[in-house]
PDB file of C-alpha atoms in Angstrom:
ATOM      1  CA  MET A 190       1.241 -25.703 175.240  1.00 75.00           C
ATOM      2  CA  ASN A 191      -1.635 -23.615 174.724  1.00 87.00           C
ATOM      3  CA  LEU A 192      -2.978 -24.531 171.423  1.00 89.00           C
ATOM      4  CA  GLN A 193      -5.972 -22.058 170.735  1.00 91.00           C
ATOM      5  CA  PRO A 194      -4.031 -19.261 169.421  1.00 90.00           C
ATOM      6  CA  LEU A 195      -3.059 -21.960 166.591  1.00 91.00           C
ATOM      7  CA  LEU A 196      -6.382 -22.609 166.227  1.00 92.00           C
ATOM      8  CA  ASP A 197      -8.078 -19.414 166.427  1.00 91.00           C
ATOM      9  CA  ALA A 198      -5.390 -18.405 163.716  1.00 93.00           C
ATOM     10  CA  LEU A 199      -6.244 -21.259 161.576  1.00 95.00           C
ATOM     11  CA  ASP A 200      -9.894 -20.078 161.845  1.00 94.00           C
ATOM     12  CA  ILE A 201      -8.969 -16.681 160.616  1.00 96.00           C
ATOM     13  CA  GLN A 202      -7.391 -18.244 157.304  1.00 97.00           C
ATOM     14  CA  GLU A 203      -9.927 -20.927 156.858  1.00 97.00           C
ATOM     15  CA  HIS A 204     -12.671 -18.130 157.408  1.00 97.00           C
ATOM     16  CA  ALA A 205     -10.974 -15.885 154.814  1.00 96.00           C
ATOM     17  CA  ALA A 206      -9.822 -18.217 152.226  1.00 96.00           C
ATOM     18  CA  GLN A 207     -13.397 -19.670 152.760  1.00 97.00           C
ATOM     19  CA  ALA A 208     -14.651 -15.897 151.937  1.00 96.00           C
ATOM     20  CA  LEU A 209     -11.975 -15.888 148.775  1.00 97.00           C
ATOM     21  CA  ALA A 210     -13.891 -19.284 147.373  1.00 97.00           C
ATOM     22  CA  ASP A 211     -17.410 -17.656 147.741  1.00 97.00           C
ATOM     23  CA  GLY A 212     -16.321 -14.840 145.866  1.00 97.00           C
ATOM     24  CA  LEU A 213     -14.817 -16.642 143.174  1.00 97.00           C
ATOM     25  CA  ARG A 214     -17.601 -19.082 142.477  1.00 97.00           C
ATOM     26  CA  ARG A 215     -20.281 -15.769 142.696  1.00 97.00           C
ATOM     27  CA  GLN A 216     -17.640 -14.732 139.767  1.00 97.00           C
ATOM     28  CA  ILE A 217     -17.793 -17.630 137.871  1.00 97.00           C
ATOM     29  CA  ASP A 218     -21.575 -18.127 137.982  1.00 96.00           C
ATOM     30  CA  GLU A 219     -21.532 -14.317 136.703  1.00 97.00           C
ATOM     31  CA  LEU A 220     -18.854 -15.031 133.847  1.00 97.00           C
ATOM     32  CA  GLN A 221     -20.648 -18.382 133.121  1.00 97.00           C
ATOM     33  CA  GLY A 222     -23.504 -16.261 132.625  1.00 96.00           C
ATOM     34  CA  ARG A 223     -22.116 -13.884 130.753  1.00 97.00           C
ATOM     35  CA  LEU A 224     -20.450 -16.584 128.418  1.00 97.00           C
ATOM     36  CA  ARG A 225     -23.889 -17.916 127.554  1.00 97.00           C
ATOM     37  CA  GLU A 226     -25.458 -14.472 126.638  1.00 97.00           C
ATOM     38  CA  ALA A 227     -22.369 -14.115 123.973  1.00 96.00           C
ATOM     39  CA  GLN A 228     -22.836 -17.883 123.145  1.00 97.00           C
ATOM     40  CA  THR A 229     -26.192 -16.530 122.078  1.00 96.00           C
ATOM     41  CA  GLN A 230     -25.176 -13.514 120.540  1.00 97.00           C
ATOM     42  CA  LEU A 231     -22.234 -15.907 118.026  1.00 95.00           C
ATOM     43  CA  GLU A 232     -24.895 -18.008 117.528  1.00 96.00           C
ATOM     44  CA  HIS A 233     -27.424 -15.125 116.011  1.00 96.00           C
ATOM     45  CA  LEU A 234     -24.720 -14.045 114.139  1.00 95.00           C
ATOM     46  CA  ALA A 235     -24.041 -16.778 112.927  1.00 94.00           C
ATOM     47  CA  ILE A 236     -27.644 -17.599 111.884  1.00 94.00           C
ATOM     48  CA  THR A 237     -27.777 -13.702 110.454  1.00 94.00           C
ATOM     49  CA  ARG A 238     -24.765 -14.673 108.559  1.00 92.00           C
ATOM     50  CA  LYS A 239     -25.973 -17.534 107.008  1.00 90.00           C
ATOM     51  CA  THR A 240     -29.488 -15.866 106.148  1.00 90.00           C
ATOM     52  CA  VAL A 241     -28.170 -12.390 104.602  1.00 89.00           C
ATOM     53  CA  THR A 242     -25.616 -14.530 102.375  1.00 87.00           C
ATOM     54  CA  ALA A 243     -28.484 -16.770 101.447  1.00 86.00           C
ATOM     55  CA  LEU A 244     -30.904 -13.896 100.678  1.00 86.00           C
ATOM     56  CA  ALA A 245     -27.655 -12.572  98.908  1.00 81.00           C
ATOM     57  CA  ASP A 246     -27.029 -14.992  96.229  1.00 77.00           C
ATOM     58  CA  ARG A 247     -30.700 -14.548  95.108  1.00 81.00           C
ATOM     59  CA  LEU A 248     -30.375 -10.910  94.268  1.00 75.00           C
ATOM     60  CA  PRO A 249     -29.250  -9.944  90.580  1.00 70.00           C
ATOM     61  CA  ALA A 250     -25.191  -8.659  90.406  1.00 63.00           C
ATOM     62  CA  ARG A 251     -24.510  -5.234  90.734  1.00 56.00           C
ATOM     63  CA  SER A 252     -21.905  -4.062  88.679  1.00 57.00           C
ATOM     64  CA  SER A 253     -19.223  -1.874  90.997  1.00 56.00           C
ATOM     65  CA  PRO A 254     -19.108   1.763  90.055  1.00 57.00           C
ATOM     66  CA  PRO A 255     -15.688   2.545  87.867  1.00 65.00           C
ATOM     67  CA  ASP A 256     -12.803   3.928  89.915  1.00 74.00           C
ATOM     68  CA  VAL A 257     -12.318   7.500  88.861  1.00 78.00           C
ATOM     69  CA  PRO A 258      -9.174   8.848  87.818  1.00 80.00           C
ATOM     70  CA  GLU A 259      -6.819  10.183  90.638  1.00 81.00           C
ATOM     71  CA  HIS A 260      -6.653  13.842  90.139  1.00 81.00           C
ATOM     72  CA  PRO A 261      -8.667  16.341  92.347  1.00 83.00           C
ATOM     73  CA  ASP A 262     -10.686  17.904  89.298  1.00 85.00           C
ATOM     74  CA  TYR A 263     -12.517  14.249  89.080  1.00 88.00           C
ATOM     75  CA  PRO A 264     -14.545  14.368  91.733  1.00 90.00           C
ATOM     76  CA  ARG A 265     -15.444  18.053  91.746  1.00 91.00           C
ATOM     77  CA  ILE A 266     -16.824  17.587  88.116  1.00 92.00           C
ATOM     78  CA  LEU A 267     -18.886  14.977  89.717  1.00 90.00           C
ATOM     79  CA  ALA A 268     -20.325  17.001  91.959  1.00 91.00           C
ATOM     80  CA  VAL A 269     -20.635  19.604  88.797  1.00 92.00           C
ATOM     81  CA  PHE A 270     -22.844  17.121  87.228  1.00 89.00           C
ATOM     82  CA  ASN A 271     -24.531  15.650  90.794  1.00 88.00           C
ATOM     83  CA  GLU A 272     -25.920  19.121  90.822  1.00 88.00           C
ATOM     84  CA  ALA A 273     -26.588  19.968  87.112  1.00 87.00           C
ATOM     85  CA  THR A 274     -30.202  19.445  85.589  1.00 88.00           C
ATOM     86  CA  ALA A 275     -29.034  19.595  82.186  1.00 90.00           C
ATOM     87  CA  PRO A 276     -26.332  18.159  79.879  1.00 92.00           C
ATOM     88  CA  LEU A 277     -23.292  21.056  80.678  1.00 93.00           C
ATOM     89  CA  ARG A 278     -20.208  21.674  78.282  1.00 93.00           C
ATOM     90  CA  ALA A 279     -16.649  21.744  78.962  1.00 93.00           C
ATOM     91  CA  ARG A 280     -17.457  25.602  79.322  1.00 94.00           C
ATOM     92  CA  GLU A 281     -20.016  25.402  81.953  1.00 94.00           C
ATOM     93  CA  VAL A 282     -17.828  23.164  83.919  1.00 92.00           C
ATOM     94  CA  CYS A 283     -15.020  25.111  83.757  1.00 92.00           C
ATOM     95  CA  GLU A 284     -16.882  28.135  85.020  1.00 91.00           C
ATOM     96  CA  ALA A 285     -18.355  25.654  87.684  1.00 90.00           C
ATOM     97  CA  LEU A 286     -14.824  24.819  88.959  1.00 91.00           C
ATOM     98  CA  ASP A 287     -13.965  28.684  89.045  1.00 91.00           C
ATOM     99  CA  HIS A 288     -11.103  27.567  86.348  1.00 91.00           C
ATOM    100  CA  GLU A 289     -10.097  30.734  83.930  1.00 91.00           C
ATOM    101  CA  LEU A 290     -12.081  30.373  80.400  1.00 91.00           C
ATOM    102  CA  LEU A 291      -8.752  30.084  78.438  1.00 93.00           C
ATOM    103  CA  PRO A 292      -8.873  27.546  75.808  1.00 93.00           C
ATOM    104  CA  LYS A 293      -6.087  25.130  77.134  1.00 94.00           C
ATOM    105  CA  ASN A 294      -8.603  24.695  80.743  1.00 92.00           C
ATOM    106  CA  ILE A 295     -11.846  24.399  78.885  1.00 93.00           C
ATOM    107  CA  GLU A 296      -9.582  21.699  76.304  1.00 94.00           C
ATOM    108  CA  GLY A 297      -8.256  20.134  79.358  1.00 93.00           C
ATOM    109  CA  THR A 298     -11.521  19.807  81.081  1.00 92.00           C
ATOM    110  CA  ARG A 299     -13.299  18.605  77.938  1.00 93.00           C
ATOM    111  CA  ALA A 300     -10.362  15.797  77.776  1.00 93.00           C
ATOM    112  CA  LYS A 301     -11.517  15.013  81.098  1.00 92.00           C
ATOM    113  CA  LEU A 302     -15.019  14.513  80.663  1.00 92.00           C
ATOM    114  CA  LYS A 303     -14.388  12.503  77.376  1.00 93.00           C
ATOM    115  CA  ARG A 304     -12.221  10.242  80.174  1.00 91.00           C
ATOM    116  CA  LEU A 305     -15.483   9.907  82.127  1.00 91.00           C
ATOM    117  CA  VAL A 306     -17.629   9.039  78.886  1.00 91.00           C
ATOM    118  CA  LYS A 307     -15.150   6.037  78.119  1.00 90.00           C
ATOM    119  CA  LEU A 308     -15.259   5.211  82.226  1.00 88.00           C
ATOM    120  CA  ASP A 309     -19.016   5.088  81.450  1.00 87.00           C
ATOM    121  CA  ILE A 310     -19.418   7.450  84.169  1.00 88.00           C
ATOM    122  CA  LEU A 311     -21.027  10.166  81.950  1.00 90.00           C
ATOM    123  CA  THR A 312     -22.619  10.330  78.733  1.00 90.00           C
ATOM    124  CA  GLU A 313     -21.943  12.701  75.653  1.00 91.00           C
ATOM    125  CA  VAL A 314     -25.657  13.215  74.491  1.00 88.00           C
ATOM    126  CA  ASP A 315     -24.539  15.869  71.743  1.00 87.00           C
ATOM    127  CA  ALA A 316     -21.291  16.808  70.275  1.00 88.00           C
ATOM    128  CA  GLY A 317     -19.476  18.580  73.553  1.00 87.00           C
ATOM    129  CA  SER A 318     -22.616  18.178  75.816  1.00 91.00           C
ATOM    130  CA  PHE A 319     -22.323  15.676  78.835  1.00 92.00           C
ATOM    131  CA  THR A 320     -24.296  14.663  81.229  1.00 91.00           C
ATOM    132  CA  THR A 321     -24.489  11.575  84.100  1.00 87.00           C
ATOM    133  CA  LYS A 322     -25.234   8.227  83.008  1.00 79.00           C
ATOM    134  CA  GLN A 323     -28.455   7.076  83.569  1.00 70.00           C
TER     135      GLN A 323
END
C-alpha cells in the first residue's frame, strides 16, 4: 500500500490547521490589545467620574427651574420676555403673540402672566407691568 497520498493529505490538513491557528493567535493578540485600550479608557472614565462628583459636591446647590404649564402660549410668552428690554403689560404681550386685542385675550394673557409670577418665573414690577425674574 502506498502511504504517500495519505501523508500528503495529512500535510495539507496540518498546514491548513497551522495557518488557522496562526491567524487565530494574531486575532487574539489584536483583541487583547483592544481589550487593554478599553480597560484603560474605563479606568480613565471612572477617575473622571470620581473627580467630577467630588467637584460637584463642592458647588452650591442650584434650584431647578420651575416647570412651565403645558399650554402653547407659555413658551411663546417667555420668548417675548427674553427679547424684551423693558417691563411689559398684558396688552403688549398680546400684540407680540399676534392675539386680537380683545378684553378676553388681554385678561387671559394677564392671568397667564400672574401664574408665571406665582411660579417665580416673572416679576410684577408695578401693577400690571411684568418682567423676567432676575
